[in-house]
């Protein structure tokens, strides 16, 4: 791999976490340990990660809640670890949007294979080094241009708008909460955030529309944040997901 993938291991059993980390580092991954949800948030906010290996059995907190929070607010891949008898949790974890799970005790080789598979599945999103693709729409983070198959013009975004659209594209159509979007672009979430982010989303919509890129829509999801959709598929899902028509462009 060009860049070593970064994995945060969320596990309160430190000796176990260290053993898992050693096994991952043998395969070239960079690992960070987080013994709690609070540590995970702090580390992810400051360093990011490509994948989070999340133990559901954390002392004093529900790993499922963390899984839901991660899959709703970040684009990061999540593999959950569960105890042998926690079949219900396994199902809840996958329902929460986790990419895969491993059941303890597991062989290190199995875990590494599952991680490779999850990272591989997510890789085709990156068409080239800095280009993200969502359906026919491509965002080049270097040039900050958005292009669409079959459309001659490109939309030029600011750095802030590029970071926001990048985050939404990496979420692959999943909702991204407003707070997560703001953290991503290094805003202070308490600082006039509501007005500011609505303004940026509006600018992105207008620039896409001006360039003739009308296949991509940014939906406001009531109480959740935003998500991307391709025109056509949006209308089918709208009723089921409680999307806010008034905030559509
Ligand atoms: Ca544990």
PDB file of C-alpha atoms and ligand atoms in Angstrom:
ATOM      1  CA  UNK A   1       0.000   0.000   0.000  1.00  0.00           C
ATOM      2  CA  UNK A   2       1.201   3.474  -0.860  1.00  0.00           C
ATOM      3  CA  UNK A   3       0.372   4.971   2.518  1.00  0.00           C
ATOM      4  CA  UNK A   4       0.193   2.709   5.554  1.00  0.00           C
ATOM      5  CA  UNK A   5      -3.441   2.479   6.608  1.00  0.00           C
ATOM      6  CA  UNK A   6      -4.079   3.822  10.102  1.00  0.00           C
ATOM      7  CA  UNK A   7      -6.146   1.706  12.469  1.00  0.00           C
ATOM      8  CA  UNK A   8      -7.499   2.773  15.866  1.00  0.00           C
ATOM      9  CA  UNK A   9      -8.076  -0.191  18.189  1.00  0.00           C
ATOM     10  CA  UNK A  10     -10.842   0.583  20.694  1.00  0.00           C
ATOM     11  CA  UNK A  11     -10.499  -1.950  23.498  1.00  0.00           C
ATOM     12  CA  UNK A  12     -10.313  -1.594  27.279  1.00  0.00           C
ATOM     13  CA  UNK A  13      -8.358  -4.845  27.647  1.00  0.00           C
ATOM     14  CA  UNK A  14      -4.946  -3.283  27.048  1.00  0.00           C
ATOM     15  CA  UNK A  15      -2.808  -6.489  26.873  1.00  0.00           C
ATOM     16  CA  UNK A  16      -5.251  -7.905  24.322  1.00  0.00           C
ATOM     17  CA  UNK A  17      -5.269  -4.653  22.352  1.00  0.00           C
ATOM     18  CA  UNK A  18      -1.460  -4.584  22.325  1.00  0.00           C
ATOM     19  CA  UNK A  19      -1.307  -8.147  21.019  1.00  0.00           C
ATOM     20  CA  UNK A  20      -3.750  -7.309  18.234  1.00  0.00           C
ATOM     21  CA  UNK A  21      -1.763  -4.157  17.439  1.00  0.00           C
ATOM     22  CA  UNK A  22       1.467  -6.135  17.087  1.00  0.00           C
ATOM     23  CA  UNK A  23      -0.242  -8.511  14.679  1.00  0.00           C
ATOM     24  CA  UNK A  24      -1.478  -5.608  12.567  1.00  0.00           C
ATOM     25  CA  UNK A  25       1.863  -3.835  12.578  1.00  0.00           C
ATOM     26  CA  UNK A  26       3.463  -7.007  11.165  1.00  0.00           C
ATOM     27  CA  UNK A  27       1.247  -6.433   8.117  1.00  0.00           C
ATOM     28  CA  UNK A  28       2.417  -2.836   7.827  1.00  0.00           C
ATOM     29  CA  UNK A  29      -0.520  -1.039   9.457  1.00  0.00           C
ATOM     30  CA  UNK A  30      -0.059   1.897  11.783  1.00  0.00           C
ATOM     31  CA  UNK A  31      -2.043   1.351  14.990  1.00  0.00           C
ATOM     32  CA  UNK A  32      -3.208   3.540  17.855  1.00  0.00           C
ATOM     33  CA  UNK A  33      -4.876   2.227  21.019  1.00  0.00           C
ATOM     34  CA  UNK A  34      -7.976   3.868  22.497  1.00  0.00           C
ATOM     35  CA  UNK A  35      -9.276   2.295  25.733  1.00  0.00           C
ATOM     36  CA  UNK A  36     -12.532   4.280  25.718  1.00  0.00           C
ATOM     37  CA  UNK A  37     -14.970   6.126  23.504  1.00  0.00           C
ATOM     38  CA  UNK A  38     -13.694   9.455  24.788  1.00  0.00           C
ATOM     39  CA  UNK A  39     -10.124   8.554  23.793  1.00  0.00           C
ATOM     40  CA  UNK A  40     -11.345   7.336  20.415  1.00  0.00           C
ATOM     41  CA  UNK A  41     -13.068  10.674  19.717  1.00  0.00           C
ATOM     42  CA  UNK A  42      -9.995  12.628  20.787  1.00  0.00           C
ATOM     43  CA  UNK A  43      -7.614  10.546  18.658  1.00  0.00           C
ATOM     44  CA  UNK A  44      -9.884  10.426  15.620  1.00  0.00           C
ATOM     45  CA  UNK A  45     -10.438  14.173  15.755  1.00  0.00           C
ATOM     46  CA  UNK A  46      -6.729  14.955  15.880  1.00  0.00           C
ATOM     47  CA  UNK A  47      -5.271  12.187  13.694  1.00  0.00           C
ATOM     48  CA  UNK A  48      -8.074  10.572  11.702  1.00  0.00           C
ATOM     49  CA  UNK A  49      -7.981   6.892  10.727  1.00  0.00           C
ATOM     50  CA  UNK A  50      -8.740   4.584   7.819  1.00  0.00           C
ATOM     51  CA  UNK A  51     -10.350   1.903   9.945  1.00  0.00           C
ATOM     52  CA  UNK A  52     -11.580   1.496  13.498  1.00  0.00           C
ATOM     53  CA  UNK A  53     -11.491  -1.876  15.198  1.00  0.00           C
ATOM     54  CA  UNK A  54     -14.177  -1.504  17.843  1.00  0.00           C
ATOM     55  CA  UNK A  55     -14.688  -3.852  20.787  1.00  0.00           C
ATOM     56  CA  UNK A  56     -18.331  -3.929  21.840  1.00  0.00           C
ATOM     57  CA  UNK A  57     -17.417  -4.926  25.405  1.00  0.00           C
ATOM     58  CA  UNK A  58     -16.125  -1.654  26.809  1.00  0.00           C
ATOM     59  CA  UNK A  59     -16.393  -0.923  30.504  1.00  0.00           C
ATOM     60  CA  UNK A  60     -19.118   1.547  31.285  1.00  0.00           C
ATOM     61  CA  UNK A  61     -20.243   2.257  27.733  1.00  0.00           C
ATOM     62  CA  UNK A  62     -22.150   0.566  24.970  1.00  0.00           C
ATOM     63  CA  UNK A  63     -19.938  -0.227  22.015  1.00  0.00           C
ATOM     64  CA  UNK A  64     -23.015  -0.330  19.788  1.00  0.00           C
ATOM     65  CA  UNK A  65     -23.702   3.334  20.548  1.00  0.00           C
ATOM     66  CA  UNK A  66     -20.141   4.114  19.504  1.00  0.00           C
ATOM     67  CA  UNK A  67     -20.561   2.094  16.301  1.00  0.00           C
ATOM     68  CA  UNK A  68     -23.712   4.029  15.448  1.00  0.00           C
ATOM     69  CA  UNK A  69     -22.008   7.326  16.205  1.00  0.00           C
ATOM     70  CA  UNK A  70     -19.025   6.424  14.002  1.00  0.00           C
ATOM     71  CA  UNK A  71     -20.989   5.229  11.009  1.00  0.00           C
ATOM     72  CA  UNK A  72     -23.344   8.201  11.169  1.00  0.00           C
ATOM     73  CA  UNK A  73     -20.821  10.955  11.667  1.00  0.00           C
ATOM     74  CA  UNK A  74     -17.623   9.783   9.988  1.00  0.00           C
ATOM     75  CA  UNK A  75     -16.619   8.085   6.741  1.00  0.00           C
ATOM     76  CA  UNK A  76     -14.224   5.705   8.534  1.00  0.00           C
ATOM     77  CA  UNK A  77     -14.490   1.924   8.076  1.00  0.00           C
ATOM     78  CA  UNK A  78     -15.577   0.042  11.212  1.00  0.00           C
ATOM     79  CA  UNK A  79     -14.974  -3.602  12.152  1.00  0.00           C
ATOM     80  CA  UNK A  80     -16.523  -4.682  15.428  1.00  0.00           C
ATOM     81  CA  UNK A  81     -15.116  -7.276  17.818  1.00  0.00           C
ATOM     82  CA  UNK A  82     -17.588  -9.226  19.903  1.00  0.00           C
ATOM     83  CA  UNK A  83     -17.544 -11.998  22.486  1.00  0.00           C
ATOM     84  CA  UNK A  84     -18.574 -15.473  21.381  1.00  0.00           C
ATOM     85  CA  UNK A  85     -22.180 -15.363  22.564  1.00  0.00           C
ATOM     86  CA  UNK A  86     -23.088 -11.860  21.542  1.00  0.00           C
ATOM     87  CA  UNK A  87     -24.962 -12.794  18.385  1.00  0.00           C
ATOM     88  CA  UNK A  88     -27.543 -10.107  18.998  1.00  0.00           C
ATOM     89  CA  UNK A  89     -24.817  -7.474  19.339  1.00  0.00           C
ATOM     90  CA  UNK A  90     -23.219  -8.714  16.127  1.00  0.00           C
ATOM     91  CA  UNK A  91     -26.480  -8.159  14.291  1.00  0.00           C
ATOM     92  CA  UNK A  92     -26.972  -4.782  15.956  1.00  0.00           C
ATOM     93  CA  UNK A  93     -23.411  -3.838  14.993  1.00  0.00           C
ATOM     94  CA  UNK A  94     -23.969  -4.639  11.330  1.00  0.00           C
ATOM     95  CA  UNK A  95     -27.338  -2.892  11.449  1.00  0.00           C
ATOM     96  CA  UNK A  96     -25.494   0.107  12.883  1.00  0.00           C
ATOM     97  CA  UNK A  97     -23.478   0.238   9.663  1.00  0.00           C
ATOM     98  CA  UNK A  98     -20.277  -1.584  10.668  1.00  0.00           C
ATOM     99  CA  UNK A  99     -18.390  -2.994   7.674  1.00  0.00           C
ATOM    100  CA  UNK A 100     -17.661  -6.375   9.237  1.00  0.00           C
ATOM    101  CA  UNK A 101     -17.158  -8.155  12.555  1.00  0.00           C
ATOM    102  CA  UNK A 102     -14.861 -10.688  14.177  1.00  0.00           C
ATOM    103  CA  UNK A 103     -15.827 -12.946  17.046  1.00  0.00           C
ATOM    104  CA  UNK A 104     -13.427 -13.437  19.956  1.00  0.00           C
ATOM    105  CA  UNK A 105     -11.325 -15.451  20.136  1.00  0.00           C
ATOM    106  CA  UNK A 106     -10.149 -14.973  16.578  1.00  0.00           C
ATOM    107  CA  UNK A 107      -6.971 -15.842  14.716  1.00  0.00           C
ATOM    108  CA  UNK A 108      -4.835 -12.825  13.877  1.00  0.00           C
ATOM    109  CA  UNK A 109      -4.720 -14.036  10.276  1.00  0.00           C
ATOM    110  CA  UNK A 110      -8.504 -13.925  10.033  1.00  0.00           C
ATOM    111  CA  UNK A 111      -8.649 -10.397  11.424  1.00  0.00           C
ATOM    112  CA  UNK A 112      -5.957  -9.181   9.032  1.00  0.00           C
ATOM    113  CA  UNK A 113      -7.769 -10.776   6.087  1.00  0.00           C
ATOM    114  CA  UNK A 114     -11.045  -9.080   7.065  1.00  0.00           C
ATOM    115  CA  UNK A 115      -9.275  -5.732   7.384  1.00  0.00           C
ATOM    116  CA  UNK A 116      -7.677  -6.166   3.954  1.00  0.00           C
ATOM    117  CA  UNK A 117     -11.091  -6.999   2.461  1.00  0.00           C
ATOM    118  CA  UNK A 118     -12.817  -3.997   4.050  1.00  0.00           C
ATOM    119  CA  UNK A 119     -10.087  -1.573   2.990  1.00  0.00           C
ATOM    120  CA  UNK A 120     -10.079  -3.060  -0.525  1.00  0.00           C
ATOM    121  CA  UNK A 121     -13.861  -2.661  -0.821  1.00  0.00           C
ATOM    122  CA  UNK A 122     -13.532   0.990   0.063  1.00  0.00           C
ATOM    123  CA  UNK A 123     -10.569   1.673  -2.181  1.00  0.00           C
ATOM    124  CA  UNK A 124     -12.338   1.941  -5.575  1.00  0.00           C
ATOM    125  CA  UNK A 125     -13.827   5.196  -4.320  1.00  0.00           C
ATOM    126  CA  UNK A 126     -10.392   6.682  -4.879  1.00  0.00           C
ATOM    127  CA  UNK A 127     -10.234   6.818  -8.671  1.00  0.00           C
ATOM    128  CA  UNK A 128      -6.802   8.477  -8.648  1.00  0.00           C
ATOM    129  CA  UNK A 129      -4.614   9.800  -5.896  1.00  0.00           C
ATOM    130  CA  UNK A 130      -6.646  12.858  -5.065  1.00  0.00           C
ATOM    131  CA  UNK A 131      -9.849  12.216  -7.006  1.00  0.00           C
ATOM    132  CA  UNK A 132     -12.986  10.968  -5.307  1.00  0.00           C
ATOM    133  CA  UNK A 133     -15.892   9.618  -7.302  1.00  0.00           C
ATOM    134  CA  UNK A 134     -19.590   9.482  -6.460  1.00  0.00           C
ATOM    135  CA  UNK A 135     -21.496   7.990  -9.375  1.00  0.00           C
ATOM    136  CA  UNK A 136     -20.540  10.055 -12.444  1.00  0.00           C
ATOM    137  CA  UNK A 137     -19.271  12.965 -10.320  1.00  0.00           C
ATOM    138  CA  UNK A 138     -15.578  13.436  -9.484  1.00  0.00           C
ATOM    139  CA  UNK A 139     -13.942  15.759  -6.986  1.00  0.00           C
ATOM    140  CA  UNK A 140     -10.239  16.530  -7.341  1.00  0.00           C
ATOM    141  CA  UNK A 141      -9.041  17.672  -3.926  1.00  0.00           C
ATOM    142  CA  UNK A 142      -5.861  19.149  -5.412  1.00  0.00           C
ATOM    143  CA  UNK A 143      -7.443  21.399  -8.019  1.00  0.00           C
ATOM    144  CA  UNK A 144     -10.679  21.721  -5.975  1.00  0.00           C
ATOM    145  CA  UNK A 145     -12.649  21.080  -9.161  1.00  0.00           C
ATOM    146  CA  UNK A 146     -15.837  19.042  -9.479  1.00  0.00           C
ATOM    147  CA  UNK A 147     -16.450  17.363 -12.823  1.00  0.00           C
ATOM    148  CA  UNK A 148     -19.180  15.093 -14.100  1.00  0.00           C
ATOM    149  CA  UNK A 149     -19.155  12.528 -16.895  1.00  0.00           C
ATOM    150  CA  UNK A 150     -20.795  14.068 -19.944  1.00  0.00           C
ATOM    151  CA  UNK A 151     -20.600  17.646 -18.649  1.00  0.00           C
ATOM    152  CA  UNK A 152     -18.037  20.019 -20.180  1.00  0.00           C
ATOM    153  CA  UNK A 153     -17.791  22.573 -17.398  1.00  0.00           C
ATOM    154  CA  UNK A 154     -16.229  22.101 -13.979  1.00  0.00           C
ATOM    155  CA  UNK A 155     -17.293  23.694 -10.700  1.00  0.00           C
ATOM    156  CA  UNK A 156     -14.504  25.366  -8.716  1.00  0.00           C
ATOM    157  CA  UNK A 157     -14.815  25.125  -4.949  1.00  0.00           C
ATOM    158  CA  UNK A 158     -13.082  26.893  -2.092  1.00  0.00           C
ATOM    159  CA  UNK A 159     -10.900  24.908   0.275  1.00  0.00           C
ATOM    160  CA  UNK A 160     -13.694  24.760   2.866  1.00  0.00           C
ATOM    161  CA  UNK A 161     -16.299  23.647   0.314  1.00  0.00           C
ATOM    162  CA  UNK A 162     -13.883  21.003  -1.022  1.00  0.00           C
ATOM    163  CA  UNK A 163     -13.369  19.590   2.491  1.00  0.00           C
ATOM    164  CA  UNK A 164     -17.124  19.396   3.037  1.00  0.00           C
ATOM    165  CA  UNK A 165     -17.894  17.736  -0.280  1.00  0.00           C
ATOM    166  CA  UNK A 166     -14.935  15.369   0.210  1.00  0.00           C
ATOM    167  CA  UNK A 167     -16.423  14.277   3.539  1.00  0.00           C
ATOM    168  CA  UNK A 168     -19.876  13.766   2.062  1.00  0.00           C
ATOM    169  CA  UNK A 169     -18.478  11.767  -0.879  1.00  0.00           C
ATOM    170  CA  UNK A 170     -16.440   9.505   1.394  1.00  0.00           C
ATOM    171  CA  UNK A 171     -19.602   8.762   3.347  1.00  0.00           C
ATOM    172  CA  UNK A 172     -20.921   7.264   0.111  1.00  0.00           C
ATOM    173  CA  UNK A 173     -24.510   8.481   0.482  1.00  0.00           C
ATOM    174  CA  UNK A 174     -24.724   7.926   4.230  1.00  0.00           C
ATOM    175  CA  UNK A 175     -25.831  10.940   6.268  1.00  0.00           C
ATOM    176  CA  UNK A 176     -23.040  13.026   7.791  1.00  0.00           C
ATOM    177  CA  UNK A 177     -23.995  14.963  10.893  1.00  0.00           C
ATOM    178  CA  UNK A 178     -23.466  18.687  10.900  1.00  0.00           C
ATOM    179  CA  UNK A 179     -21.051  18.471  13.840  1.00  0.00           C
ATOM    180  CA  UNK A 180     -18.874  15.931  12.030  1.00  0.00           C
ATOM    181  CA  UNK A 181     -18.850  18.053   8.902  1.00  0.00           C
ATOM    182  CA  UNK A 182     -17.677  21.012  10.943  1.00  0.00           C
ATOM    183  CA  UNK A 183     -14.965  19.061  12.741  1.00  0.00           C
ATOM    184  CA  UNK A 184     -13.728  17.876   9.386  1.00  0.00           C
ATOM    185  CA  UNK A 185     -13.161  21.407   8.191  1.00  0.00           C
ATOM    186  CA  UNK A 186     -11.734  22.517  11.537  1.00  0.00           C
ATOM    187  CA  UNK A 187     -14.535  24.752  12.567  1.00  0.00           C
ATOM    188  CA  UNK A 188     -15.431  25.464  16.104  1.00  0.00           C
ATOM    189  CA  UNK A 189     -18.810  23.736  16.271  1.00  0.00           C
ATOM    190  CA  UNK A 190     -20.043  26.316  18.771  1.00  0.00           C
ATOM    191  CA  UNK A 191     -19.120  29.311  16.673  1.00  0.00           C
ATOM    192  CA  UNK A 192     -22.104  30.489  14.621  1.00  0.00           C
ATOM    193  CA  UNK A 193     -21.849  27.066  13.054  1.00  0.00           C
ATOM    194  CA  UNK A 194     -25.409  26.650  11.882  1.00  0.00           C
ATOM    195  CA  UNK A 195     -25.356  29.766   9.696  1.00  0.00           C
ATOM    196  CA  UNK A 196     -21.872  29.112   8.387  1.00  0.00           C
ATOM    197  CA  UNK A 197     -22.369  25.516   7.266  1.00  0.00           C
ATOM    198  CA  UNK A 198     -25.716  26.243   5.648  1.00  0.00           C
ATOM    199  CA  UNK A 199     -23.962  28.982   3.694  1.00  0.00           C
ATOM    200  CA  UNK A 200     -21.241  26.626   2.438  1.00  0.00           C
ATOM    201  CA  UNK A 201     -23.703  23.904   1.456  1.00  0.00           C
ATOM    202  CA  UNK A 202     -25.659  26.542  -0.434  1.00  0.00           C
ATOM    203  CA  UNK A 203     -22.542  27.706  -2.278  1.00  0.00           C
ATOM    204  CA  UNK A 204     -21.649  24.143  -3.300  1.00  0.00           C
ATOM    205  CA  UNK A 205     -25.166  23.568  -4.627  1.00  0.00           C
ATOM    206  CA  UNK A 206     -25.127  26.795  -6.620  1.00  0.00           C
ATOM    207  CA  UNK A 207     -21.698  26.144  -8.128  1.00  0.00           C
ATOM    208  CA  UNK A 208     -22.659  22.600  -9.180  1.00  0.00           C
ATOM    209  CA  UNK A 209     -25.849  23.901 -10.720  1.00  0.00           C
ATOM    210  CA  UNK A 210     -24.037  26.745 -12.539  1.00  0.00           C
ATOM    211  CA  UNK A 211     -21.595  24.223 -14.051  1.00  0.00           C
ATOM    212  CA  UNK A 212     -24.504  22.096 -15.280  1.00  0.00           C
ATOM    213  CA  UNK A 213     -23.803  19.288 -12.820  1.00  0.00           C
ATOM    214  CA  UNK A 214     -27.394  18.609 -11.863  1.00  0.00           C
ATOM    215  CA  UNK A 215     -27.174  14.854 -11.232  1.00  0.00           C
ATOM    216  CA  UNK A 216     -25.767  15.342  -7.719  1.00  0.00           C
ATOM    217  CA  UNK A 217     -28.001  16.534  -4.910  1.00  0.00           C
ATOM    218  CA  UNK A 218     -27.092  17.415  -1.337  1.00  0.00           C
ATOM    219  CA  UNK A 219     -29.994  16.487   0.882  1.00  0.00           C
ATOM    220  CA  UNK A 220     -30.660  17.862   4.309  1.00  0.00           C
ATOM    221  CA  UNK A 221     -31.693  14.960   6.533  1.00  0.00           C
ATOM    222  CA  UNK A 222     -33.924  16.204   9.311  1.00  0.00           C
ATOM    223  CA  UNK A 223     -32.138  16.107  12.655  1.00  0.00           C
ATOM    224  CA  UNK A 224     -29.160  14.288  11.127  1.00  0.00           C
ATOM    225  CA  UNK A 225     -27.170  16.498   8.777  1.00  0.00           C
ATOM    226  CA  UNK A 226     -26.555  16.038   5.086  1.00  0.00           C
ATOM    227  CA  UNK A 227     -26.090  13.268   2.600  1.00  0.00           C
ATOM    228  CA  UNK A 228     -25.350  12.972  -1.093  1.00  0.00           C
ATOM    229  CA  UNK A 229     -27.630  11.327  -3.607  1.00  0.00           C
ATOM    230  CA  UNK A 230     -27.859  11.034  -7.339  1.00  0.00           C
ATOM    231  CA  UNK A 231     -30.942  12.574  -8.818  1.00  0.00           C
ATOM    232  CA  UNK A 232     -33.576   9.925  -9.390  1.00  0.00           C
ATOM    233  CA  UNK A 233     -32.585   7.675  -6.506  1.00  0.00           C
ATOM    234  CA  UNK A 234     -33.321  10.538  -4.109  1.00  0.00           C
ATOM    235  CA  UNK A 235     -37.010  10.649  -4.868  1.00  0.00           C
ATOM    236  CA  UNK A 236     -37.501   6.968  -4.057  1.00  0.00           C
ATOM    237  CA  UNK A 237     -35.841   7.195  -0.666  1.00  0.00           C
ATOM    238  CA  UNK A 238     -37.235  10.521   0.346  1.00  0.00           C
ATOM    239  CA  UNK A 239     -40.402   9.389   2.039  1.00  0.00           C
ATOM    240  CA  UNK A 240     -38.735   6.573   3.920  1.00  0.00           C
ATOM    241  CA  UNK A 241     -35.914   8.667   5.346  1.00  0.00           C
ATOM    242  CA  UNK A 242     -37.750  11.809   6.352  1.00  0.00           C
ATOM    243  CA  UNK A 243     -35.726  14.048   4.073  1.00  0.00           C
ATOM    244  CA  UNK A 244     -36.415  17.718   4.260  1.00  0.00           C
ATOM    245  CA  UNK A 245     -37.777  18.813   0.902  1.00  0.00           C
ATOM    246  CA  UNK A 246     -37.613  22.480   1.838  1.00  0.00           C
ATOM    247  CA  UNK A 247     -33.823  22.314   2.049  1.00  0.00           C
ATOM    248  CA  UNK A 248     -33.375  20.607  -1.287  1.00  0.00           C
ATOM    249  CA  UNK A 249     -31.715  22.319  -4.180  1.00  0.00           C
TER     250      UNK A 249
HETATM  251 CA1  LIG B   1     -13.234  -5.280  26.121  1.00  0.00          CA
END
